[in-house]
Amino acid sequence: MRSISIFGATGSIGQNTVDLIARDRSRYRVVAVTGGANIARLAQDAIRLNAEIAVTAHADRFEDLRAALSGSGVAVAAGEAALIEAADRPVDWVMSAIVGAAGLAPGFRALRHGGTLALANKESLVTAGPLLLAEARAHGATILPVDSEHSAVFQALAGEDIAAVERIIITASGGGLRDWPVEALARATVADAGAHPNWAMGQRITIDSASMFNKGMELIETREFFGVPPSRIETVIHPQSIIHALVGFNDGALMAHLGAPDMRHAIGYALNWPERRDLPVARLDLAQIATLEFRAPDPRRYPALRIAREVMETRGGAGAVFNAAKEIALDGFVAGRIGFMDMATVVDRTLDAMASQICLTSSMANLEEVLMTDHMARKTAWTQIAKMES
Ligand code: NDP
């Protein structure tokens, strides 16, 4: 029986993970499940999975969680320190699906036990990729990608020599605004940008998909995870979202990974690796799909891709600044303080302003430095938004 913990169990990735575990209950011993504000869902899943402990990140919600789990036999804890303590419980497999920088510390801590970290929290690789990989190496832990594109690359690389890889192509749907005239994008509302053509996801990641800040994060993630130079990493718009990524080899072969847009594929692959087991995902009917289209992303429409490339070249602290600035820019857009295309301007200006304060090219020494850079970048990004408003 495998022991597992799910960090961010109440979110979109977390719920897909819970679904897979619940279908095959007898194979797993669930140690910790964690969530944030959604106490009812956390309690319900802790009981459903017979977890040893349920943890909410919000210290002030301890009593609510305790009441919800009263008589269930599930232990209860709350607060950031409790999340770290939960990550200290050794297990074979951990899902890292907390959203944002809050996911970094529990993921780092879980690596100490040398098991497998299924990494959905892309912010960990973007902000602290080299540190995270070094921590995994130091403890003999395995990190498996959960982002569908990176899972696809990982699968295409199975049994291959990375030295024979000429290029990695990750696909992008192009988001909800991909067919809008470029000139109209500045007027896009939160509702316009928050509708995804293919994937059912939360509002924030859907808007990040329309701006391609999400794809920018994934380019950086690809660079950090697979150790391939930026010049060998490409993205192409593929409106059907059937091919998730392609790997090109030095003999001209291009290996594509195809699958229905369902995150349970990538989650299930990471859960069952190195085996493959049945997954409850739709099988593709290629004759019905009939056509797969591709087009190059227009740099005027997606400035986030240019910025991400600059960050991939700079490395050091630039990833932490990029991630923090794009989150604040998104907050500014959702709050109606800046327009859709202004998000890229905020990120550009934050990177410039931060480069004049700290050396962005130096490697991050530790997690504390990453979190400090993240904090400074958030303040700087808000300052840029305020300047744009005045
Ligand atoms: P959600 O917003 O749906 O869920 C986030 C989870 O994190 C929830 O369990 C939430 O709890 C918890 N959480 C929120 N804030 C905190 C905090 N401060 N401390 C601890 N826990 C917190 O996100 P997704 O599931 O969509 O994404 C999770 C990660 O996976 C992200 O990094 C995302 O980029 C990545 N990802 C997502 C994909 C997707 O299809 N959704 C695809 C690939 C990667 P609660 O809801 O109870 O407040």
CSV table of C-alpha atoms and ligand atoms in Angstrom, one decimal:
chain,number,residue,atom,x,y,z
A,1,MET,CA,0.0,0.0,0.0
A,2,ARG,CA,1.4,3.4,-1.0
A,3,SER,CA,1.3,6.3,1.5
A,4,ILE,CA,0.4,9.6,0.0
A,5,SER,CA,-0.4,13.3,1.0
A,6,ILE,CA,-2.2,15.9,-1.1
A,7,PHE,CA,-1.3,19.5,-0.6
A,8,GLY,CA,-4.0,21.8,-2.1
A,9,ALA,CA,-6.5,19.0,-2.0
A,10,THR,CA,-9.5,21.4,-2.2
A,11,GLY,CA,-8.4,23.0,-5.5
A,12,SER,CA,-8.9,22.0,-9.1
A,13,ILE,CA,-5.8,19.8,-9.3
A,14,GLY,CA,-6.3,18.5,-5.8
A,15,GLN,CA,-9.9,17.5,-6.5
A,16,ASN,CA,-8.8,15.6,-9.6
A,17,THR,CA,-6.2,13.8,-7.5
A,18,VAL,CA,-8.8,13.0,-4.8
A,19,ASP,CA,-11.0,11.6,-7.5
A,20,LEU,CA,-8.3,9.2,-8.7
A,21,ILE,CA,-7.3,8.1,-5.2
A,22,ALA,CA,-11.0,7.6,-4.2
A,23,ARG,CA,-11.5,5.3,-7.2
A,24,ASP,CA,-8.7,3.0,-6.1
A,25,ARG,CA,-9.0,3.4,-2.3
A,26,SER,CA,-7.5,0.1,-1.3
A,27,ARG,CA,-4.1,0.9,-2.9
A,28,TYR,CA,-3.4,4.0,-0.8
A,29,ARG,CA,-2.9,5.0,2.8
A,30,VAL,CA,-3.7,8.8,2.8
A,31,VAL,CA,-1.7,10.6,5.4
A,32,ALA,CA,-2.3,14.4,5.0
A,33,VAL,CA,-4.8,16.4,3.0
A,34,THR,CA,-4.5,20.2,3.1
A,35,GLY,CA,-6.6,23.1,2.0
A,36,GLY,CA,-7.2,26.8,2.5
A,37,ALA,CA,-10.6,28.4,3.0
A,38,ASN,CA,-12.8,25.6,1.8
A,39,ILE,CA,-13.2,23.8,5.1
A,40,ALA,CA,-16.3,21.9,4.2
A,41,ARG,CA,-14.6,20.3,1.2
A,42,LEU,CA,-11.5,19.6,3.1
A,43,ALA,CA,-13.4,17.8,5.9
A,44,GLN,CA,-15.5,15.9,3.4
A,45,ASP,CA,-12.4,14.6,1.5
A,46,ALA,CA,-10.5,13.8,4.7
A,47,ILE,CA,-13.3,11.6,5.8
A,48,ARG,CA,-13.8,10.1,2.3
A,49,LEU,CA,-10.1,9.2,2.0
A,50,ASN,CA,-9.8,8.3,5.7
A,51,ALA,CA,-6.8,10.7,6.0
A,52,GLU,CA,-4.7,10.7,9.2
A,53,ILE,CA,-4.7,14.5,9.3
A,54,ALA,CA,-6.4,17.5,7.7
A,55,VAL,CA,-4.7,20.8,7.7
A,56,THR,CA,-6.1,24.2,6.7
A,57,ALA,CA,-3.6,26.9,5.9
A,58,HIS,CA,-5.7,29.5,7.8
A,59,ALA,CA,-4.9,29.4,11.5
A,60,ASP,CA,-8.1,31.2,12.3
A,61,ARG,CA,-10.2,28.4,10.7
A,62,PHE,CA,-8.9,25.7,13.1
A,63,GLU,CA,-12.1,25.6,15.2
A,64,ASP,CA,-14.3,25.3,12.0
A,65,LEU,CA,-12.2,22.4,10.7
A,66,ARG,CA,-12.2,20.7,14.1
A,67,ALA,CA,-16.0,21.0,14.3
A,68,ALA,CA,-16.4,19.7,10.8
A,69,LEU,CA,-14.2,16.6,11.6
A,70,SER,CA,-15.5,16.0,15.1
A,71,GLY,CA,-15.9,12.3,15.8
A,72,SER,CA,-14.3,11.3,12.5
A,73,GLY,CA,-10.9,10.2,13.9
A,74,VAL,CA,-9.1,12.6,11.5
A,75,ALA,CA,-6.5,14.7,13.3
A,76,VAL,CA,-6.8,18.5,12.7
A,77,ALA,CA,-4.2,21.3,12.4
A,78,ALA,CA,-4.1,24.8,11.0
A,79,GLY,CA,-1.7,27.5,9.9
A,80,GLU,CA,1.5,27.7,7.8
A,81,ALA,CA,3.6,25.9,10.4
A,82,ALA,CA,1.1,23.0,10.4
A,83,LEU,CA,1.5,22.7,6.7
A,84,ILE,CA,5.2,22.2,7.1
A,85,GLU,CA,4.6,19.7,9.9
A,86,ALA,CA,2.3,17.8,7.6
A,87,ALA,CA,5.0,17.8,4.9
A,88,ASP,CA,7.3,16.4,7.5
A,89,ARG,CA,5.3,13.2,7.7
A,90,PRO,CA,7.1,10.8,5.5
A,91,VAL,CA,5.1,9.3,2.6
A,92,ASP,CA,5.9,7.6,-0.7
A,93,TRP,CA,4.1,10.2,-2.9
A,94,VAL,CA,3.1,13.9,-2.4
A,95,MET,CA,0.9,16.0,-4.6
A,96,SER,CA,2.1,19.6,-4.6
A,97,ALA,CA,-1.0,21.5,-5.7
A,98,ILE,CA,-1.2,24.6,-3.5
A,99,VAL,CA,-1.5,27.6,-5.7
A,100,GLY,CA,1.2,30.3,-5.7
A,101,ALA,CA,4.3,31.0,-3.6
A,102,ALA,CA,2.6,29.4,-0.6
A,103,GLY,CA,3.3,26.0,-2.2
A,104,LEU,CA,7.0,26.4,-2.2
A,105,ALA,CA,7.9,25.6,1.5
A,106,PRO,CA,5.7,22.5,1.9
A,107,GLY,CA,7.1,21.1,-1.4
A,108,PHE,CA,10.7,21.7,-0.4
A,109,ARG,CA,10.1,20.1,3.0
A,110,ALA,CA,8.4,17.0,1.5
A,111,LEU,CA,11.5,16.3,-0.6
A,112,ARG,CA,13.5,15.6,2.5
A,113,HIS,CA,12.0,12.2,2.8
A,114,GLY,CA,13.3,11.1,-0.5
A,115,GLY,CA,9.9,10.0,-2.0
A,116,THR,CA,8.1,11.3,-5.1
A,117,LEU,CA,6.9,14.9,-5.4
A,118,ALA,CA,4.2,15.3,-8.1
A,119,LEU,CA,4.6,18.9,-8.9
A,120,ALA,CA,1.6,20.9,-10.1
A,121,ASN,CA,2.8,24.1,-8.3
A,122,LYS,CA,4.6,25.6,-11.3
A,123,GLU,CA,5.6,28.6,-9.2
A,124,SER,CA,8.2,26.3,-7.4
A,125,LEU,CA,10.1,25.7,-10.6
A,126,VAL,CA,9.7,29.2,-12.0
A,127,THR,CA,10.9,30.9,-8.8
A,128,ALA,CA,13.3,28.4,-7.3
A,129,GLY,CA,14.0,25.7,-10.0
A,130,PRO,CA,17.7,25.1,-9.3
A,131,LEU,CA,17.2,25.1,-5.5
A,132,LEU,CA,14.3,22.6,-5.8
A,133,LEU,CA,16.1,20.2,-8.1
A,134,ALA,CA,19.3,20.4,-5.9
A,135,GLU,CA,17.1,19.6,-2.8
A,136,ALA,CA,15.6,16.6,-4.6
A,137,ARG,CA,19.1,15.3,-5.6
A,138,ALA,CA,20.4,15.8,-2.1
A,139,HIS,CA,17.7,13.6,-0.6
A,140,GLY,CA,17.3,11.1,-3.5
A,141,ALA,CA,13.8,12.3,-4.1
A,142,THR,CA,12.0,12.2,-7.5
A,143,ILE,CA,10.1,15.2,-8.9
A,144,LEU,CA,7.5,14.4,-11.6
A,145,PRO,CA,5.8,17.1,-13.6
A,146,VAL,CA,2.0,17.4,-13.4
A,147,ASP,CA,1.5,20.3,-15.8
A,148,SER,CA,0.0,18.6,-18.9
A,149,GLU,CA,2.7,20.0,-21.3
A,150,HIS,CA,5.6,18.9,-19.0
A,151,SER,CA,4.1,15.5,-18.4
A,152,ALA,CA,3.8,15.1,-22.1
A,153,VAL,CA,7.5,16.1,-22.6
A,154,PHE,CA,8.5,13.7,-19.8
A,155,GLN,CA,6.6,10.9,-21.4
A,156,ALA,CA,8.1,11.6,-24.9
A,157,LEU,CA,11.6,11.6,-23.3
A,158,ALA,CA,11.1,8.1,-21.7
A,159,GLY,CA,14.1,6.0,-22.7
A,160,GLU,CA,15.7,8.8,-24.7
A,161,ASP,CA,19.0,10.6,-24.2
A,162,ILE,CA,18.4,14.3,-23.5
A,163,ALA,CA,21.6,15.1,-25.5
A,164,ALA,CA,19.7,13.9,-28.6
A,165,VAL,CA,17.0,16.5,-28.1
A,166,GLU,CA,17.0,19.3,-30.6
A,167,ARG,CA,13.9,21.1,-29.5
A,168,ILE,CA,10.9,20.9,-27.2
A,169,ILE,CA,7.6,22.4,-28.4
A,170,ILE,CA,4.9,23.1,-25.8
A,171,THR,CA,1.5,23.8,-27.3
A,172,ALA,CA,-0.8,26.6,-26.2
A,173,SER,CA,-4.6,26.9,-26.8
A,174,GLY,CA,-4.1,30.7,-27.3
A,175,GLY,CA,-6.8,31.4,-24.7
A,176,GLY,CA,-10.2,32.9,-24.9
A,177,LEU,CA,-9.1,36.0,-26.8
A,178,ARG,CA,-7.0,34.3,-29.5
A,179,ASP,CA,-9.2,35.3,-32.4
A,180,TRP,CA,-9.8,38.9,-31.2
A,181,PRO,CA,-8.2,41.7,-33.3
A,182,VAL,CA,-5.0,42.7,-31.6
A,183,GLU,CA,-6.2,46.4,-31.4
A,184,ALA,CA,-9.3,45.2,-29.4
A,185,LEU,CA,-7.3,43.4,-26.7
A,186,ALA,CA,-6.8,46.5,-24.6
A,187,ARG,CA,-10.5,46.7,-24.0
A,188,ALA,CA,-10.9,43.0,-23.0
A,189,THR,CA,-12.8,42.6,-19.7
A,190,VAL,CA,-12.3,40.1,-16.9
A,191,ALA,CA,-15.3,38.1,-18.2
A,192,ASP,CA,-13.9,38.1,-21.8
A,193,ALA,CA,-10.4,36.8,-20.7
A,194,GLY,CA,-11.9,34.4,-18.1
A,195,ALA,CA,-13.6,32.1,-20.6
A,196,HIS,CA,-11.4,29.2,-21.8
A,197,PRO,CA,-12.2,27.5,-25.1
A,198,ASN,CA,-11.0,24.0,-24.0
A,199,TRP,CA,-10.0,23.5,-20.4
A,200,ALA,CA,-12.2,23.9,-17.3
A,201,MET,CA,-9.9,25.8,-14.9
A,202,GLY,CA,-10.1,28.6,-12.3
A,203,GLN,CA,-10.5,32.2,-13.3
A,204,ARG,CA,-6.9,33.3,-12.6
A,205,ILE,CA,-5.2,30.5,-14.7
A,206,THR,CA,-7.8,31.1,-17.4
A,207,ILE,CA,-6.9,34.8,-17.7
A,208,ASP,CA,-3.2,33.8,-17.5
A,209,SER,CA,-3.9,31.5,-20.5
A,210,ALA,CA,-5.5,34.4,-22.5
A,211,SER,CA,-2.5,36.6,-21.8
A,212,MET,CA,-0.1,33.6,-22.2
A,213,PHE,CA,1.5,34.5,-18.9
A,214,ASN,CA,0.7,30.9,-18.1
A,215,LYS,CA,2.6,29.7,-21.2
A,216,GLY,CA,5.5,32.0,-20.2
A,217,MET,CA,5.6,30.3,-16.8
A,218,GLU,CA,5.6,26.9,-18.6
A,219,LEU,CA,8.5,27.9,-20.9
A,220,ILE,CA,10.5,28.8,-17.8
A,221,GLU,CA,9.3,25.5,-16.1
A,222,THR,CA,10.5,23.6,-19.2
A,223,ARG,CA,13.9,25.2,-19.1
A,224,GLU,CA,14.4,24.5,-15.4
A,225,PHE,CA,12.9,21.0,-15.3
A,226,PHE,CA,14.5,19.5,-18.4
A,227,GLY,CA,17.7,21.6,-18.4
A,228,VAL,CA,17.4,22.5,-22.1
A,229,PRO,CA,18.6,25.9,-23.2
A,230,PRO,CA,15.9,28.5,-24.1
A,231,SER,CA,16.9,28.5,-27.8
A,232,ARG,CA,15.6,24.9,-28.0
A,233,ILE,CA,12.3,25.6,-26.4
A,234,GLU,CA,9.4,26.8,-28.5
A,235,THR,CA,5.7,27.2,-28.2
A,236,VAL,CA,3.0,27.0,-30.9
A,237,ILE,CA,-0.7,27.8,-30.8
A,238,HIS,CA,-2.8,24.6,-31.2
A,239,PRO,CA,-6.4,25.6,-30.8
A,240,GLN,CA,-7.7,22.0,-30.2
A,241,SER,CA,-5.5,21.3,-27.2
A,242,ILE,CA,-5.1,17.7,-28.3
A,243,ILE,CA,-1.3,17.7,-28.6
A,244,HIS,CA,0.2,18.8,-25.3
A,245,ALA,CA,3.8,18.9,-26.3
A,246,LEU,CA,6.3,17.6,-28.9
A,247,VAL,CA,10.0,16.6,-28.6
A,248,GLY,CA,12.2,16.9,-31.7
A,249,PHE,CA,15.3,14.7,-31.9
A,250,ASN,CA,18.6,15.1,-33.8
A,251,ASP,CA,17.5,12.6,-36.4
A,252,GLY,CA,14.5,14.8,-37.3
A,253,ALA,CA,11.9,12.7,-35.5
A,254,LEU,CA,9.2,14.7,-33.7
A,255,MET,CA,7.4,12.8,-30.9
A,256,ALA,CA,4.0,14.2,-30.0
A,257,HIS,CA,1.9,13.4,-27.0
A,258,LEU,CA,-1.8,13.5,-27.6
A,259,GLY,CA,-4.7,13.2,-25.1
A,260,ALA,CA,-8.1,14.7,-24.2
A,261,PRO,CA,-7.8,17.9,-22.2
A,262,ASP,CA,-8.3,16.3,-18.8
A,263,MET,CA,-5.8,16.9,-16.0
A,264,ARG,CA,-6.4,13.4,-14.6
A,265,HIS,CA,-4.2,12.1,-17.3
A,266,ALA,CA,-1.1,13.9,-16.2
A,267,ILE,CA,-2.0,13.5,-12.5
A,268,GLY,CA,-2.6,9.8,-13.0
A,269,TYR,CA,0.6,9.3,-14.9
A,270,ALA,CA,2.6,10.9,-12.0
A,271,LEU,CA,0.6,8.7,-9.6
A,272,ASN,CA,1.3,5.4,-11.3
A,273,TRP,CA,4.8,6.1,-12.7
A,274,PRO,CA,6.8,4.2,-13.6
A,275,GLU,CA,3.8,1.9,-14.5
A,276,ARG,CA,0.9,2.8,-16.6
A,277,ARG,CA,-2.6,1.9,-15.2
A,278,ASP,CA,-6.1,2.4,-16.5
A,279,LEU,CA,-7.3,6.0,-16.1
A,280,PRO,CA,-10.9,7.3,-16.4
A,281,VAL,CA,-10.1,9.8,-19.2
A,282,ALA,CA,-11.8,10.0,-22.6
A,283,ARG,CA,-10.1,8.1,-25.4
A,284,LEU,CA,-9.5,10.2,-28.6
A,285,ASP,CA,-11.5,9.6,-31.7
A,286,LEU,CA,-9.0,11.0,-34.3
A,287,ALA,CA,-11.4,10.6,-37.2
A,288,GLN,CA,-13.9,12.7,-35.3
A,289,ILE,CA,-11.3,15.3,-34.4
A,290,ALA,CA,-10.3,15.3,-38.1
A,291,THR,CA,-8.1,18.4,-38.0
A,292,LEU,CA,-5.3,19.6,-35.9
A,293,GLU,CA,-4.3,23.2,-36.5
A,294,PHE,CA,-1.1,25.1,-35.5
A,295,ARG,CA,0.0,28.7,-35.8
A,296,ALA,CA,2.8,30.8,-34.6
A,297,PRO,CA,2.0,33.1,-31.6
A,298,ASP,CA,1.9,36.8,-32.6
A,299,PRO,CA,4.3,38.7,-30.4
A,300,ARG,CA,2.1,41.8,-30.4
A,301,ARG,CA,-0.7,39.8,-29.0
A,302,TYR,CA,1.3,37.9,-26.4
A,303,PRO,CA,4.1,40.1,-25.0
A,304,ALA,CA,4.3,37.7,-22.0
A,305,LEU,CA,6.2,35.2,-24.2
A,306,ARG,CA,9.0,37.8,-24.9
A,307,ILE,CA,9.2,38.6,-21.2
A,308,ALA,CA,9.4,34.9,-20.3
A,309,ARG,CA,12.2,34.4,-22.7
A,310,GLU,CA,14.2,37.3,-21.2
A,311,VAL,CA,13.6,35.7,-17.8
A,312,MET,CA,14.8,32.3,-19.0
A,313,GLU,CA,18.0,33.9,-20.1
A,314,THR,CA,18.5,35.9,-16.9
A,315,ARG,CA,17.6,33.2,-14.5
A,316,GLY,CA,18.7,34.0,-10.9
A,317,GLY,CA,16.1,36.0,-9.2
A,318,ALA,CA,14.2,37.0,-12.4
A,319,GLY,CA,11.8,34.0,-12.2
A,320,ALA,CA,10.7,35.0,-8.7
A,321,VAL,CA,10.2,38.6,-9.9
A,322,PHE,CA,8.3,37.5,-13.0
A,323,ASN,CA,6.0,35.2,-11.1
A,324,ALA,CA,5.2,37.8,-8.4
A,325,ALA,CA,4.8,40.7,-10.8
A,326,LYS,CA,2.4,38.7,-13.1
A,327,GLU,CA,0.3,37.7,-10.0
A,328,ILE,CA,0.0,41.4,-8.9
A,329,ALA,CA,-0.7,42.5,-12.5
A,330,LEU,CA,-3.5,39.9,-12.6
A,331,ASP,CA,-4.8,41.2,-9.3
A,332,GLY,CA,-4.7,44.7,-10.8
A,333,PHE,CA,-6.6,43.6,-13.9
A,334,VAL,CA,-9.2,41.6,-12.0
A,335,ALA,CA,-9.8,44.7,-9.7
A,336,GLY,CA,-10.3,46.9,-12.7
A,337,ARG,CA,-7.3,49.1,-12.0
A,338,ILE,CA,-5.4,48.2,-15.2
A,339,GLY,CA,-6.4,46.9,-18.7
A,340,PHE,CA,-5.7,43.5,-20.1
A,341,MET,CA,-2.6,44.6,-22.1
A,342,ASP,CA,-1.3,46.6,-19.2
A,343,MET,CA,-0.4,43.4,-17.3
A,344,ALA,CA,2.6,42.9,-19.5
A,345,THR,CA,3.7,46.5,-18.9
A,346,VAL,CA,3.5,46.0,-15.2
A,347,VAL,CA,5.7,42.9,-15.4
A,348,ASP,CA,8.2,44.6,-17.7
A,349,ARG,CA,8.5,47.7,-15.4
A,350,THR,CA,8.7,45.6,-12.3
A,351,LEU,CA,11.6,43.6,-13.7
A,352,ASP,CA,13.3,46.8,-14.7
A,353,ALA,CA,12.8,48.4,-11.3
A,354,MET,CA,13.9,45.3,-9.5
A,355,ALA,CA,17.1,45.0,-11.7
A,356,SER,CA,18.1,48.5,-10.4
A,357,GLN,CA,17.7,47.4,-6.8
A,358,ILE,CA,19.2,43.8,-6.7
A,359,CYS,CA,21.3,41.7,-9.0
A,360,LEU,CA,18.8,39.6,-10.8
A,361,THR,CA,21.4,37.4,-12.5
A,362,SER,CA,22.8,36.0,-9.2
A,363,SER,CA,21.6,32.6,-8.2
A,364,MET,CA,19.1,32.4,-5.3
A,365,ALA,CA,21.0,31.2,-2.2
A,366,ASN,CA,18.0,29.6,-0.4
A,367,LEU,CA,14.2,29.6,0.0
A,368,GLU,CA,14.3,32.6,2.3
A,369,GLU,CA,16.0,34.7,-0.5
A,370,VAL,CA,13.4,33.6,-3.0
A,371,LEU,CA,10.5,34.6,-0.7
A,372,MET,CA,12.2,37.9,0.1
A,373,THR,CA,12.6,38.6,-3.6
A,374,ASP,CA,8.9,37.6,-4.2
A,375,HIS,CA,7.8,40.0,-1.4
A,376,MET,CA,9.9,42.9,-2.8
A,377,ALA,CA,8.6,42.3,-6.4
A,378,ARG,CA,5.0,42.3,-5.2
A,379,LYS,CA,5.5,45.7,-3.6
A,380,THR,CA,7.3,47.0,-6.7
A,381,ALA,CA,4.5,45.8,-9.0
A,382,TRP,CA,1.8,47.6,-6.9
A,383,THR,CA,3.9,50.7,-7.1
A,384,GLN,CA,4.0,50.4,-10.9
A,385,ILE,CA,0.2,49.9,-11.0
A,386,ALA,CA,-0.3,53.0,-8.9
A,387,LYS,CA,2.0,55.0,-11.2
A,388,MET,CA,0.0,53.9,-14.3
A,389,GLU,CA,-3.2,55.0,-12.6
A,390,SER,CA,-2.0,58.5,-11.8
B,1,NDP,P1,-6.9,26.2,-7.1
B,1,NDP,O1,-6.9,27.6,-6.9
B,1,NDP,O2,-8.0,25.5,-7.7
B,1,NDP,O3,-6.5,25.4,-5.8
B,1,NDP,C1,-5.4,25.9,-5.0
B,1,NDP,C2,-5.3,25.1,-3.7
B,1,NDP,O4,-4.4,25.7,-2.8
B,1,NDP,C3,-6.6,24.9,-2.9
B,1,NDP,O5,-6.6,23.7,-2.2
B,1,NDP,C4,-6.5,26.1,-2.0
B,1,NDP,O6,-7.3,26.0,-0.8
B,1,NDP,C5,-5.1,26.1,-1.6
B,1,NDP,N1,-4.5,27.3,-1.1
B,1,NDP,C6,-4.9,28.6,-1.6
B,1,NDP,N2,-4.1,29.5,-0.9
B,1,NDP,C7,-3.3,28.8,-0.1
B,1,NDP,C8,-2.4,29.3,0.9
B,1,NDP,N3,-2.0,30.5,1.1
B,1,NDP,N4,-1.7,28.3,1.6
B,1,NDP,C9,-2.0,27.0,1.5
B,1,NDP,N5,-3.0,26.5,0.6
B,1,NDP,C10,-3.6,27.5,-0.2
B,1,NDP,O7,-5.6,26.0,-8.0
B,1,NDP,P2,-5.3,24.8,-9.1
B,1,NDP,O8,-5.6,23.5,-8.6
B,1,NDP,O9,-5.9,25.3,-10.4
B,1,NDP,O10,-3.7,25.0,-9.3
B,1,NDP,C11,-2.8,24.5,-8.3
B,1,NDP,C12,-1.4,24.6,-8.9
B,1,NDP,O11,-1.3,23.8,-10.0
B,1,NDP,C13,-1.0,26.0,-9.4
B,1,NDP,O12,0.3,26.2,-9.1
B,1,NDP,C14,-1.3,25.9,-10.9
B,1,NDP,O13,-0.5,26.8,-11.6
B,1,NDP,C15,-1.0,24.5,-11.2
B,1,NDP,N6,-1.6,23.9,-12.3
B,1,NDP,C16,-3.0,23.9,-12.4
B,1,NDP,C17,-3.6,23.4,-13.5
B,1,NDP,C18,-5.1,23.3,-13.7
B,1,NDP,O14,-5.6,22.7,-14.6
B,1,NDP,N7,-5.9,23.8,-12.8
B,1,NDP,C19,-2.8,22.8,-14.6
B,1,NDP,C20,-1.4,22.7,-14.3
B,1,NDP,C21,-0.8,23.3,-13.2
B,1,NDP,P3,-8.9,26.5,-0.8
B,1,NDP,O15,-9.4,26.4,-2.1
B,1,NDP,O16,-9.5,25.6,0.3
B,1,NDP,O17,-8.8,27.9,-0.3
